[in-house]
PDB file of C-alpha atoms in Angstrom:
ATOM      1  CA  MET A   1     -23.421  -7.420   3.357  1.00  0.00           C
ATOM      2  CA  LYS A   2     -20.017  -7.894   3.866  1.00  0.00           C
ATOM      3  CA  ARG A   3     -19.324 -11.280   5.051  1.00  0.00           C
ATOM      4  CA  TYR A   4     -17.087 -13.561   3.020  1.00  0.00           C
ATOM      5  CA  ILE A   5     -18.190 -17.189   2.834  1.00  0.00           C
ATOM      6  CA  TYR A   6     -15.238 -19.196   1.635  1.00  0.00           C
ATOM      7  CA  PHE A   7     -15.440 -22.083  -0.787  1.00  0.00           C
ATOM      8  CA  ILE A   8     -11.799 -22.042  -1.912  1.00  0.00           C
ATOM      9  CA  ILE A   9      -9.124 -19.991  -0.198  1.00  0.00           C
ATOM     10  CA  LEU A  10      -6.251 -19.007  -2.436  1.00  0.00           C
ATOM     11  CA  LEU A  11      -3.530 -17.491  -0.306  1.00  0.00           C
ATOM     12  CA  LEU A  12      -0.815 -16.826  -2.828  1.00  0.00           C
ATOM     13  CA  ALA A  13       2.079 -14.472  -2.024  1.00  0.00           C
ATOM     14  CA  ILE A  14       0.108 -11.226  -2.131  1.00  0.00           C
ATOM     15  CA  THR A  15       0.792  -8.241   0.081  1.00  0.00           C
ATOM     16  CA  ALA A  16      -2.663  -7.209   1.165  1.00  0.00           C
ATOM     17  CA  CYS A  17      -2.254  -3.579   2.082  1.00  0.00           C
ATOM     18  CA  SER A  18       0.414  -2.520  -0.414  1.00  0.00           C
ATOM     19  CA  SER A  19       0.161  -0.297  -3.473  1.00  0.00           C
ATOM     20  CA  ASN A  20      -0.689  -1.773  -6.857  1.00  0.00           C
ATOM     21  CA  LYS A  21       1.047  -1.032 -10.143  1.00  0.00           C
ATOM     22  CA  LYS A  22      -0.537  -0.947 -13.557  1.00  0.00           C
ATOM     23  CA  SER A  23      -0.543  -4.183 -15.484  1.00  0.00           C
ATOM     24  CA  THR A  24      -0.355  -4.158 -19.254  1.00  0.00           C
ATOM     25  CA  GLU A  25      -0.742  -7.922 -19.682  1.00  0.00           C
ATOM     26  CA  VAL A  26      -3.597  -8.799 -21.987  1.00  0.00           C
ATOM     27  CA  GLY A  27      -4.427 -12.215 -23.374  1.00  0.00           C
ATOM     28  CA  ASN A  28      -3.722 -12.923 -27.044  1.00  0.00           C
ATOM     29  CA  ASN A  29      -7.424 -12.777 -27.915  1.00  0.00           C
ATOM     30  CA  ASP A  30      -7.668  -9.289 -26.425  1.00  0.00           C
ATOM     31  CA  MET A  31      -4.564  -7.727 -27.951  1.00  0.00           C
ATOM     32  CA  ALA A  32      -6.514  -6.220 -30.835  1.00  0.00           C
ATOM     33  CA  GLN A  33      -8.724  -4.289 -28.453  1.00  0.00           C
ATOM     34  CA  GLN A  34      -7.791  -0.717 -27.596  1.00  0.00           C
ATOM     35  CA  PRO A  35      -8.757   1.618 -24.758  1.00  0.00           C
ATOM     36  CA  LEU A  36     -12.029   3.404 -25.487  1.00  0.00           C
ATOM     37  CA  GLY A  37     -13.810   6.459 -24.132  1.00  0.00           C
ATOM     38  CA  PRO A  38     -12.641   9.480 -22.151  1.00  0.00           C
ATOM     39  CA  SER A  39     -10.023   9.485 -19.423  1.00  0.00           C
ATOM     40  CA  PHE A  40     -11.486   8.943 -15.956  1.00  0.00           C
ATOM     41  CA  ASP A  41     -10.518  11.871 -13.714  1.00  0.00           C
ATOM     42  CA  ALA A  42      -9.520  10.470 -10.326  1.00  0.00           C
ATOM     43  CA  ASP A  43      -9.157  13.957  -8.845  1.00  0.00           C
ATOM     44  CA  SER A  44     -12.780  14.688  -9.714  1.00  0.00           C
ATOM     45  CA  ALA A  45     -13.950  11.380  -8.246  1.00  0.00           C
ATOM     46  CA  TYR A  46     -11.933  12.061  -5.104  1.00  0.00           C
ATOM     47  CA  ALA A  47     -13.653  15.452  -4.781  1.00  0.00           C
ATOM     48  CA  PHE A  48     -17.072  13.777  -5.104  1.00  0.00           C
ATOM     49  CA  CYS A  49     -16.078  11.386  -2.340  1.00  0.00           C
ATOM     50  CA  THR A  50     -14.935  14.267  -0.138  1.00  0.00           C
ATOM     51  CA  ALA A  51     -18.156  16.194  -0.737  1.00  0.00           C
ATOM     52  CA  GLN A  52     -20.238  13.291   0.559  1.00  0.00           C
ATOM     53  CA  CYS A  53     -18.091  12.930   3.660  1.00  0.00           C
ATOM     54  CA  ASP A  54     -18.373  16.651   4.323  1.00  0.00           C
ATOM     55  CA  PHE A  55     -22.000  16.015   5.280  1.00  0.00           C
ATOM     56  CA  GLY A  56     -20.787  13.627   7.992  1.00  0.00           C
ATOM     57  CA  PRO A  57     -21.825   9.977   8.337  1.00  0.00           C
ATOM     58  CA  ARG A  58     -24.892   9.395   6.124  1.00  0.00           C
ATOM     59  CA  THR A  59     -26.654   7.124   8.582  1.00  0.00           C
ATOM     60  CA  MET A  60     -30.329   6.321   8.152  1.00  0.00           C
ATOM     61  CA  ASN A  61     -32.877   8.837   9.533  1.00  0.00           C
ATOM     62  CA  SER A  62     -30.215  11.530   9.950  1.00  0.00           C
ATOM     63  CA  LYS A  63     -30.033  15.092   8.629  1.00  0.00           C
ATOM     64  CA  ALA A  64     -26.664  14.343   7.008  1.00  0.00           C
ATOM     65  CA  HIS A  65     -28.257  11.452   5.134  1.00  0.00           C
ATOM     66  CA  ASP A  66     -31.087  13.599   3.788  1.00  0.00           C
ATOM     67  CA  LEU A  67     -28.860  16.527   2.800  1.00  0.00           C
ATOM     68  CA  CYS A  68     -26.369  14.285   1.055  1.00  0.00           C
ATOM     69  CA  GLY A  69     -29.161  12.527  -0.822  1.00  0.00           C
ATOM     70  CA  GLU A  70     -30.358  15.865  -2.195  1.00  0.00           C
ATOM     71  CA  TRP A  71     -26.805  16.742  -3.181  1.00  0.00           C
ATOM     72  CA  ILE A  72     -26.351  13.436  -5.038  1.00  0.00           C
ATOM     73  CA  MET A  73     -29.601  13.897  -6.940  1.00  0.00           C
ATOM     74  CA  ASN A  74     -28.708  17.464  -7.894  1.00  0.00           C
ATOM     75  CA  LYS A  75     -25.290  16.391  -9.179  1.00  0.00           C
ATOM     76  CA  PHE A  76     -26.831  13.720 -11.400  1.00  0.00           C
ATOM     77  CA  ARG A  77     -29.342  16.286 -12.703  1.00  0.00           C
ATOM     78  CA  GLU A  78     -26.447  18.647 -13.416  1.00  0.00           C
ATOM     79  CA  TYR A  79     -24.994  15.905 -15.607  1.00  0.00           C
ATOM     80  CA  SER A  80     -28.168  15.592 -17.670  1.00  0.00           C
ATOM     81  CA  CYS A  81     -29.536  12.501 -15.967  1.00  0.00           C
ATOM     82  CA  THR A  82     -33.225  11.943 -15.329  1.00  0.00           C
ATOM     83  CA  VAL A  83     -33.510  11.395 -11.576  1.00  0.00           C
ATOM     84  CA  ILE A  84     -36.162   9.344  -9.796  1.00  0.00           C
ATOM     85  CA  PRO A  85     -36.071   9.254  -5.973  1.00  0.00           C
ATOM     86  CA  GLN A  86     -37.663   5.998  -4.866  1.00  0.00           C
ATOM     87  CA  GLN A  87     -38.783   6.699  -1.320  1.00  0.00           C
ATOM     88  CA  THR A  88     -39.911   3.948   0.981  1.00  0.00           C
ATOM     89  CA  THR A  89     -39.961   2.942   4.640  1.00  0.00           C
ATOM     90  CA  LEU A  90     -37.762  -0.042   5.439  1.00  0.00           C
ATOM     91  CA  THR A  91     -37.653  -2.100   8.607  1.00  0.00           C
ATOM     92  CA  GLY A  92     -34.271  -2.615  10.266  1.00  0.00           C
ATOM     93  CA  TYR A  93     -33.182  -5.805  11.991  1.00  0.00           C
ATOM     94  CA  ASP A  94     -34.257  -4.317  15.335  1.00  0.00           C
ATOM     95  CA  GLY A  95     -37.615  -3.027  14.104  1.00  0.00           C
ATOM     96  CA  THR A  96     -36.412   0.533  13.508  1.00  0.00           C
ATOM     97  CA  GLN A  97     -38.374   2.220  10.727  1.00  0.00           C
ATOM     98  CA  LEU A  98     -35.909   3.614   8.219  1.00  0.00           C
ATOM     99  CA  LYS A  99     -36.812   6.398   5.821  1.00  0.00           C
ATOM    100  CA  GLY A 100     -35.010   5.169   2.740  1.00  0.00           C
ATOM    101  CA  THR A 101     -34.451   6.620  -0.711  1.00  0.00           C
ATOM    102  CA  ASN A 102     -33.071   4.686  -3.639  1.00  0.00           C
ATOM    103  CA  ILE A 103     -31.744   7.257  -6.112  1.00  0.00           C
ATOM    104  CA  ILE A 104     -32.128   6.268  -9.760  1.00  0.00           C
ATOM    105  CA  ALA A 105     -30.317   8.504 -12.269  1.00  0.00           C
ATOM    106  CA  SER A 106     -30.727   7.631 -15.939  1.00  0.00           C
ATOM    107  CA  TYR A 107     -28.441   8.736 -18.764  1.00  0.00           C
ATOM    108  CA  ARG A 108     -30.138   8.610 -22.173  1.00  0.00           C
ATOM    109  CA  SER A 109     -33.451   7.471 -20.724  1.00  0.00           C
ATOM    110  CA  ASP A 110     -34.814   7.407 -24.285  1.00  0.00           C
ATOM    111  CA  LEU A 111     -32.810   4.304 -25.175  1.00  0.00           C
ATOM    112  CA  THR A 112     -34.261   0.823 -24.641  1.00  0.00           C
ATOM    113  CA  GLU A 113     -30.938  -1.003 -24.320  1.00  0.00           C
ATOM    114  CA  ARG A 114     -29.486  -0.221 -20.889  1.00  0.00           C
ATOM    115  CA  ILE A 115     -26.643  -0.946 -18.480  1.00  0.00           C
ATOM    116  CA  LEU A 116     -27.056  -0.812 -14.699  1.00  0.00           C
ATOM    117  CA  ILE A 117     -24.300   0.568 -12.460  1.00  0.00           C
ATOM    118  CA  CYS A 118     -25.005   0.721  -8.742  1.00  0.00           C
ATOM    119  CA  ALA A 119     -23.556   1.371  -5.299  1.00  0.00           C
ATOM    120  CA  HIS A 120     -24.935   2.056  -1.839  1.00  0.00           C
ATOM    121  CA  TRP A 121     -24.837   5.572  -0.427  1.00  0.00           C
ATOM    122  CA  ASP A 122     -25.672   5.128   3.261  1.00  0.00           C
ATOM    123  CA  SER A 123     -23.147   4.868   6.098  1.00  0.00           C
ATOM    124  CA  ARG A 124     -22.888   2.089   8.653  1.00  0.00           C
ATOM    125  CA  PRO A 125     -24.293   3.405  11.968  1.00  0.00           C
ATOM    126  CA  TRP A 126     -21.862   1.354  14.035  1.00  0.00           C
ATOM    127  CA  ALA A 127     -18.099   0.883  13.717  1.00  0.00           C
ATOM    128  CA  ASP A 128     -18.503  -2.633  15.056  1.00  0.00           C
ATOM    129  CA  ASN A 129     -15.293  -3.975  13.505  1.00  0.00           C
ATOM    130  CA  ASP A 130     -13.089  -1.279  15.006  1.00  0.00           C
ATOM    131  CA  PRO A 131     -10.112  -2.637  16.998  1.00  0.00           C
ATOM    132  CA  ASP A 132     -11.127  -0.295  19.818  1.00  0.00           C
ATOM    133  CA  SER A 133     -14.376  -1.551  21.344  1.00  0.00           C
ATOM    134  CA  SER A 134     -15.170   1.954  22.632  1.00  0.00           C
ATOM    135  CA  ASN A 135     -15.857   2.886  18.991  1.00  0.00           C
ATOM    136  CA  TRP A 136     -18.308   0.061  18.267  1.00  0.00           C
ATOM    137  CA  HIS A 137     -21.388   2.253  18.693  1.00  0.00           C
ATOM    138  CA  LYS A 138     -19.985   5.206  16.745  1.00  0.00           C
ATOM    139  CA  PRO A 139     -21.054   5.836  13.125  1.00  0.00           C
ATOM    140  CA  VAL A 140     -18.698   5.169  10.224  1.00  0.00           C
ATOM    141  CA  MET A 141     -17.731   8.060   7.946  1.00  0.00           C
ATOM    142  CA  ALA A 142     -17.891   5.588   5.065  1.00  0.00           C
ATOM    143  CA  ALA A 143     -15.520   7.292   2.663  1.00  0.00           C
ATOM    144  CA  ASN A 144     -14.762   3.942   1.054  1.00  0.00           C
ATOM    145  CA  ASP A 145     -17.726   1.839   2.149  1.00  0.00           C
ATOM    146  CA  GLY A 146     -20.342   3.843   0.334  1.00  0.00           C
ATOM    147  CA  ALA A 147     -19.050   7.202  -0.871  1.00  0.00           C
ATOM    148  CA  SER A 148     -16.369   5.809  -3.203  1.00  0.00           C
ATOM    149  CA  GLY A 149     -18.867   3.889  -5.348  1.00  0.00           C
ATOM    150  CA  VAL A 150     -21.175   6.892  -5.670  1.00  0.00           C
ATOM    151  CA  ALA A 151     -18.163   9.080  -6.510  1.00  0.00           C
ATOM    152  CA  VAL A 152     -17.146   6.806  -9.372  1.00  0.00           C
ATOM    153  CA  MET A 153     -20.703   6.843 -10.737  1.00  0.00           C
ATOM    154  CA  LEU A 154     -20.904  10.640 -10.546  1.00  0.00           C
ATOM    155  CA  GLU A 155     -17.628  11.021 -12.416  1.00  0.00           C
ATOM    156  CA  ILE A 156     -18.811   8.628 -15.128  1.00  0.00           C
ATOM    157  CA  ALA A 157     -22.051  10.618 -15.424  1.00  0.00           C
ATOM    158  CA  ARG A 158     -20.040  13.845 -15.739  1.00  0.00           C
ATOM    159  CA  LEU A 159     -17.884  12.344 -18.484  1.00  0.00           C
ATOM    160  CA  LEU A 160     -20.868  11.000 -20.391  1.00  0.00           C
ATOM    161  CA  LYS A 161     -22.493  14.425 -20.408  1.00  0.00           C
ATOM    162  CA  ASN A 162     -19.365  16.147 -21.695  1.00  0.00           C
ATOM    163  CA  ASP A 163     -18.416  13.540 -24.301  1.00  0.00           C
ATOM    164  CA  THR A 164     -19.433  14.466 -27.829  1.00  0.00           C
ATOM    165  CA  THR A 165     -19.163  10.817 -28.900  1.00  0.00           C
ATOM    166  CA  LYS A 166     -22.542   9.577 -27.762  1.00  0.00           C
ATOM    167  CA  ILE A 167     -22.739   5.945 -26.726  1.00  0.00           C
ATOM    168  CA  ASN A 168     -25.557   3.816 -28.087  1.00  0.00           C
ATOM    169  CA  VAL A 169     -26.703   2.370 -24.794  1.00  0.00           C
ATOM    170  CA  GLY A 170     -28.440   3.984 -21.832  1.00  0.00           C
ATOM    171  CA  VAL A 171     -26.911   3.884 -18.365  1.00  0.00           C
ATOM    172  CA  ASP A 172     -28.884   3.721 -15.140  1.00  0.00           C
ATOM    173  CA  PHE A 173     -26.981   4.710 -12.003  1.00  0.00           C
ATOM    174  CA  ILE A 174     -28.694   3.471  -8.849  1.00  0.00           C
ATOM    175  CA  CYS A 175     -27.648   4.563  -5.367  1.00  0.00           C
ATOM    176  CA  PHE A 176     -29.129   1.962  -3.050  1.00  0.00           C
ATOM    177  CA  ASP A 177     -30.057   3.005   0.465  1.00  0.00           C
ATOM    178  CA  ALA A 178     -29.971   1.110   3.781  1.00  0.00           C
ATOM    179  CA  GLU A 179     -27.374  -1.396   2.648  1.00  0.00           C
ATOM    180  CA  ASP A 180     -25.359  -1.154   5.826  1.00  0.00           C
ATOM    181  CA  TRP A 181     -28.017  -1.573   8.528  1.00  0.00           C
ATOM    182  CA  GLY A 182     -27.146  -5.253   8.980  1.00  0.00           C
ATOM    183  CA  VAL A 183     -27.041  -6.832  12.429  1.00  0.00           C
ATOM    184  CA  PRO A 184     -24.042  -5.400  14.336  1.00  0.00           C
ATOM    185  CA  SER A 185     -21.544  -7.830  15.814  1.00  0.00           C
ATOM    186  CA  TRP A 186     -22.234  -6.588  19.359  1.00  0.00           C
ATOM    187  CA  SER A 187     -25.979  -7.239  19.106  1.00  0.00           C
ATOM    188  CA  ASP A 188     -27.747 -10.167  20.773  1.00  0.00           C
ATOM    189  CA  ALA A 189     -29.905 -10.522  17.659  1.00  0.00           C
ATOM    190  CA  PRO A 190     -29.139 -13.563  15.494  1.00  0.00           C
ATOM    191  CA  TYR A 191     -27.226 -12.946  12.289  1.00  0.00           C
ATOM    192  CA  ASN A 192     -29.650 -12.353   9.423  1.00  0.00           C
ATOM    193  CA  GLU A 193     -28.471 -11.973   5.827  1.00  0.00           C
ATOM    194  CA  ASN A 194     -31.717 -10.189   4.964  1.00  0.00           C
ATOM    195  CA  SER A 195     -30.884  -7.380   7.393  1.00  0.00           C
ATOM    196  CA  TRP A 196     -28.403  -6.100   4.804  1.00  0.00           C
ATOM    197  CA  ALA A 197     -29.111  -4.532   1.398  1.00  0.00           C
ATOM    198  CA  LEU A 198     -32.599  -3.351   2.368  1.00  0.00           C
ATOM    199  CA  GLY A 199     -32.848  -0.711  -0.354  1.00  0.00           C
ATOM    200  CA  ALA A 200     -31.690  -3.119  -3.052  1.00  0.00           C
ATOM    201  CA  GLN A 201     -34.165  -5.728  -1.852  1.00  0.00           C
ATOM    202  CA  HIS A 202     -36.979  -3.196  -2.179  1.00  0.00           C
ATOM    203  CA  TRP A 203     -35.930  -1.971  -5.631  1.00  0.00           C
ATOM    204  CA  SER A 204     -35.442  -5.496  -6.958  1.00  0.00           C
ATOM    205  CA  LEU A 205     -39.091  -6.255  -6.188  1.00  0.00           C
ATOM    206  CA  ASN A 206     -40.371  -2.771  -7.033  1.00  0.00           C
ATOM    207  CA  PRO A 207     -38.245  -1.369  -9.882  1.00  0.00           C
ATOM    208  CA  HIS A 208     -38.541   2.315 -10.747  1.00  0.00           C
ATOM    209  CA  LYS A 209     -40.070   1.366 -14.095  1.00  0.00           C
ATOM    210  CA  GLU A 210     -42.468  -1.479 -14.758  1.00  0.00           C
ATOM    211  CA  LYS A 211     -40.733  -4.460 -16.363  1.00  0.00           C
ATOM    212  CA  TYR A 212     -37.379  -2.701 -16.107  1.00  0.00           C
ATOM    213  CA  THR A 213     -34.432  -4.693 -17.383  1.00  0.00           C
ATOM    214  CA  ALA A 214     -30.826  -4.131 -18.373  1.00  0.00           C
ATOM    215  CA  ARG A 215     -28.213  -6.060 -20.322  1.00  0.00           C
ATOM    216  CA  PHE A 216     -26.223  -6.472 -17.136  1.00  0.00           C
ATOM    217  CA  GLY A 217     -25.402  -4.751 -13.862  1.00  0.00           C
ATOM    218  CA  ILE A 218     -22.187  -3.815 -12.054  1.00  0.00           C
ATOM    219  CA  LEU A 219     -22.186  -3.118  -8.323  1.00  0.00           C
ATOM    220  CA  LEU A 220     -19.409  -0.950  -6.896  1.00  0.00           C
ATOM    221  CA  ASP A 221     -18.625  -1.491  -3.235  1.00  0.00           C
ATOM    222  CA  MET A 222     -15.560  -0.091  -1.487  1.00  0.00           C
ATOM    223  CA  VAL A 223     -13.776   0.879  -4.710  1.00  0.00           C
ATOM    224  CA  GLY A 224     -11.410   3.528  -3.333  1.00  0.00           C
ATOM    225  CA  GLY A 225      -9.375   1.810  -0.654  1.00  0.00           C
ATOM    226  CA  GLN A 226      -5.606   1.848  -0.364  1.00  0.00           C
ATOM    227  CA  GLY A 227      -3.968  -1.343  -1.578  1.00  0.00           C
ATOM    228  CA  ALA A 228      -7.229  -2.757  -2.906  1.00  0.00           C
ATOM    229  CA  GLN A 229      -7.453  -5.684  -5.287  1.00  0.00           C
ATOM    230  CA  PHE A 230     -10.721  -6.960  -6.689  1.00  0.00           C
ATOM    231  CA  TRP A 231     -10.898 -10.732  -6.795  1.00  0.00           C
ATOM    232  CA  LYS A 232     -13.734 -12.479  -8.615  1.00  0.00           C
ATOM    233  CA  GLU A 233     -16.687 -12.777  -6.240  1.00  0.00           C
ATOM    234  CA  SER A 234     -18.465 -16.159  -6.228  1.00  0.00           C
ATOM    235  CA  THR A 235     -22.092 -15.006  -6.548  1.00  0.00           C
ATOM    236  CA  SER A 236     -21.029 -12.856  -9.492  1.00  0.00           C
ATOM    237  CA  LEU A 237     -19.498 -15.907 -11.158  1.00  0.00           C
ATOM    238  CA  GLU A 238     -22.625 -17.940 -10.472  1.00  0.00           C
ATOM    239  CA  TYR A 239     -25.077 -15.468 -12.002  1.00  0.00           C
ATOM    240  CA  ALA A 240     -22.983 -13.400 -14.420  1.00  0.00           C
ATOM    241  CA  LYS A 241     -19.775 -15.183 -15.342  1.00  0.00           C
ATOM    242  CA  GLU A 242     -19.580 -13.519 -18.756  1.00  0.00           C
ATOM    243  CA  ILE A 243     -19.902 -10.072 -17.187  1.00  0.00           C
ATOM    244  CA  VAL A 244     -17.044 -10.880 -14.818  1.00  0.00           C
ATOM    245  CA  LYS A 245     -14.969 -11.841 -17.852  1.00  0.00           C
ATOM    246  CA  LYS A 246     -16.006  -8.645 -19.651  1.00  0.00           C
ATOM    247  CA  VAL A 247     -14.943  -6.420 -16.739  1.00  0.00           C
ATOM    248  CA  TRP A 248     -11.678  -8.211 -15.966  1.00  0.00           C
ATOM    249  CA  THR A 249     -10.739  -8.105 -19.662  1.00  0.00           C
ATOM    250  CA  ALA A 250     -11.526  -4.380 -19.772  1.00  0.00           C
ATOM    251  CA  ALA A 251      -9.229  -3.798 -16.783  1.00  0.00           C
ATOM    252  CA  LYS A 252      -6.350  -5.448 -18.631  1.00  0.00           C
ATOM    253  CA  ILE A 253      -6.984  -3.448 -21.805  1.00  0.00           C
ATOM    254  CA  VAL A 254      -6.797  -0.109 -19.966  1.00  0.00           C
ATOM    255  CA  GLY A 255      -3.712  -1.140 -18.006  1.00  0.00           C
ATOM    256  CA  TYR A 256      -5.170  -1.939 -14.604  1.00  0.00           C
ATOM    257  CA  GLY A 257      -5.108  -5.726 -14.661  1.00  0.00           C
ATOM    258  CA  SER A 258      -3.092  -5.852 -11.435  1.00  0.00           C
ATOM    259  CA  TYR A 259      -6.123  -4.476  -9.596  1.00  0.00           C
ATOM    260  CA  PHE A 260      -8.313  -7.243 -11.062  1.00  0.00           C
ATOM    261  CA  PRO A 261      -6.321 -10.480 -10.647  1.00  0.00           C
ATOM    262  CA  GLU A 262      -7.522 -13.728 -12.166  1.00  0.00           C
ATOM    263  CA  LYS A 263      -8.329 -15.144  -8.747  1.00  0.00           C
ATOM    264  CA  GLU A 264     -11.526 -16.073  -6.967  1.00  0.00           C
ATOM    265  CA  GLY A 265     -12.350 -14.818  -3.494  1.00  0.00           C
ATOM    266  CA  GLY A 266     -15.521 -15.795  -1.651  1.00  0.00           C
ATOM    267  CA  MET A 267     -19.263 -15.236  -1.709  1.00  0.00           C
ATOM    268  CA  ILE A 268     -20.657 -11.909  -0.490  1.00  0.00           C
ATOM    269  CA  THR A 269     -24.064 -10.883   0.811  1.00  0.00           C
ATOM    270  CA  ASP A 270     -24.416  -7.544  -0.969  1.00  0.00           C
ATOM    271  CA  ASP A 271     -26.766  -5.456  -3.112  1.00  0.00           C
ATOM    272  CA  HIS A 272     -26.122  -7.569  -6.218  1.00  0.00           C
ATOM    273  CA  VAL A 273     -27.790 -10.628  -4.684  1.00  0.00           C
ATOM    274  CA  PRO A 274     -31.421  -9.357  -4.810  1.00  0.00           C
ATOM    275  CA  VAL A 275     -30.741  -7.728  -8.188  1.00  0.00           C
ATOM    276  CA  ASN A 276     -29.752 -11.143  -9.522  1.00  0.00           C
ATOM    277  CA  GLU A 277     -32.353 -13.204  -7.693  1.00  0.00           C
ATOM    278  CA  ASN A 278     -35.386 -10.921  -7.874  1.00  0.00           C
ATOM    279  CA  ALA A 279     -34.825  -8.538 -10.782  1.00  0.00           C
ATOM    280  CA  LYS A 280     -33.144 -11.284 -12.849  1.00  0.00           C
ATOM    281  CA  ILE A 281     -30.487  -8.890 -14.136  1.00  0.00           C
ATOM    282  CA  PRO A 282     -27.052 -10.586 -14.341  1.00  0.00           C
ATOM    283  CA  THR A 283     -25.052  -8.409 -11.960  1.00  0.00           C
ATOM    284  CA  ILE A 284     -21.536  -8.635 -10.583  1.00  0.00           C
ATOM    285  CA  ASP A 285     -19.932  -7.146  -7.496  1.00  0.00           C
ATOM    286  CA  ILE A 286     -16.642  -5.265  -7.749  1.00  0.00           C
ATOM    287  CA  ILE A 287     -15.538  -5.505  -4.141  1.00  0.00           C
ATOM    288  CA  PRO A 288     -12.027  -5.730  -2.632  1.00  0.00           C
ATOM    289  CA  TYR A 289     -10.467  -8.798  -1.120  1.00  0.00           C
ATOM    290  CA  TYR A 290      -7.466  -8.496   1.203  1.00  0.00           C
ATOM    291  CA  PRO A 291      -6.440 -12.112   1.877  1.00  0.00           C
ATOM    292  CA  ASP A 292      -3.619 -11.252   4.271  1.00  0.00           C
ATOM    293  CA  CYS A 293      -5.182  -8.353   6.165  1.00  0.00           C
ATOM    294  CA  GLN A 294      -5.698  -9.348   9.808  1.00  0.00           C
ATOM    295  CA  GLN A 295      -8.285  -6.646  10.525  1.00  0.00           C
ATOM    296  CA  SER A 296     -10.670  -7.776   7.786  1.00  0.00           C
ATOM    297  CA  ASN A 297     -10.668  -9.395   4.358  1.00  0.00           C
ATOM    298  CA  PHE A 298     -12.409  -6.179   3.239  1.00  0.00           C
ATOM    299  CA  GLY A 299      -9.365  -4.159   4.293  1.00  0.00           C
ATOM    300  CA  PRO A 300      -8.143  -2.490   7.475  1.00  0.00           C
ATOM    301  CA  THR A 301     -10.735   0.311   7.565  1.00  0.00           C
ATOM    302  CA  TRP A 302     -13.889  -1.779   7.020  1.00  0.00           C
ATOM    303  CA  HIS A 303     -16.581  -0.835   9.565  1.00  0.00           C
ATOM    304  CA  THR A 304     -14.121   1.197  11.617  1.00  0.00           C
ATOM    305  CA  VAL A 305     -13.852   4.901  12.442  1.00  0.00           C
ATOM    306  CA  THR A 306     -10.803   5.072  10.126  1.00  0.00           C
ATOM    307  CA  ASP A 307     -12.915   4.642   6.978  1.00  0.00           C
ATOM    308  CA  ASP A 308     -12.215   8.261   6.109  1.00  0.00           C
ATOM    309  CA  MET A 309     -10.725  10.332   3.305  1.00  0.00           C
ATOM    310  CA  GLU A 310      -7.181   9.799   4.599  1.00  0.00           C
ATOM    311  CA  HIS A 311      -7.487   6.180   3.477  1.00  0.00           C
ATOM    312  CA  ILE A 312      -8.894   6.801  -0.006  1.00  0.00           C
ATOM    313  CA  ASP A 313      -6.486   6.173  -2.882  1.00  0.00           C
ATOM    314  CA  LYS A 314      -6.987   8.055  -6.150  1.00  0.00           C
ATOM    315  CA  ASN A 315      -5.167   5.261  -7.975  1.00  0.00           C
ATOM    316  CA  THR A 316      -7.830   2.760  -6.924  1.00  0.00           C
ATOM    317  CA  LEU A 317     -10.626   5.104  -7.993  1.00  0.00           C
ATOM    318  CA  LYS A 318      -8.872   5.533 -11.343  1.00  0.00           C
ATOM    319  CA  ALA A 319      -8.438   1.786 -11.870  1.00  0.00           C
ATOM    320  CA  VAL A 320     -12.109   1.053 -11.267  1.00  0.00           C
ATOM    321  CA  GLY A 321     -13.429   4.124 -13.069  1.00  0.00           C
ATOM    322  CA  GLN A 322     -11.339   3.650 -16.214  1.00  0.00           C
ATOM    323  CA  THR A 323     -12.309  -0.013 -16.313  1.00  0.00           C
ATOM    324  CA  LEU A 324     -15.998   0.904 -16.243  1.00  0.00           C
ATOM    325  CA  ILE A 325     -15.490   3.510 -18.971  1.00  0.00           C
ATOM    326  CA  GLN A 326     -13.977   0.766 -21.120  1.00  0.00           C
ATOM    327  CA  VAL A 327     -16.919  -1.538 -20.424  1.00  0.00           C
ATOM    328  CA  ILE A 328     -19.511   1.141 -21.251  1.00  0.00           C
ATOM    329  CA  TYR A 329     -17.844   2.275 -24.464  1.00  0.00           C
ATOM    330  CA  SER A 330     -17.307  -1.316 -25.574  1.00  0.00           C
ATOM    331  CA  GLU A 331     -21.077  -1.761 -25.688  1.00  0.00           C
TER     332      GLU A 331
END
């Protein structure tokens, strides 16, 4: 994942690593729309993020990975989801055999009409973007780059269970595995886009249910970082332009438009690519873009040892979570 390919670079007076404030600006056509659904609890989502990090880095073939996977599945079951662990062996860029598990948790599995929300749950084994080269072979805690997306999904699942106003569409939460085993920057191996998003590639060709489909999909990647803004990702616009519009409009309605500016970033290799190309489900990627951040356009903690809970912002979790609640309840 996680390499921006630029078509158009829009560097407009934005402070990359500063705090965002709520925006209440909504276009004239959207003014009649009102916030829907329950209030997203950022404290709860933060706790879910912390709980994952308490296991340590969830790197492939590790005890922490396996224990955290069981914990995630049990939490989804607690929130009345039907859970399917899709276990498979994946091959890493270097030939390493990876024991992967895509976790599929379905809310209202009885309903035919469905929405897909997904994130990856594994940790990068190497902090190969750390400013200190002595850390390049250390694992990443992945509080933001992995745990934050799962945390938002768990909080949404908790809210859906407790809400007496039942929605009329099913929701499938998928935690993709082995997203972050892509070729490290220090390796002599050639860069290979297919070395990323291994779990999503497998699921997209082998869905958990035969002929599975959904109205649309939303991928959450790094949705808890400090100072994050989510620019419109190019692959998302190519495959699912109307879903991008739906989500960005929802953000404005619930007062978080400043986190979702009407600006286009670049193209990302991420889990949404095989979902679009193989599963044919129009899927977008909510992923941050820091145009002025020298360390990385994904933010200062991306693939570093500082991707920890100290750099998770509850306000960012709230902005993304409340936006998704609006999208779900608008269906």
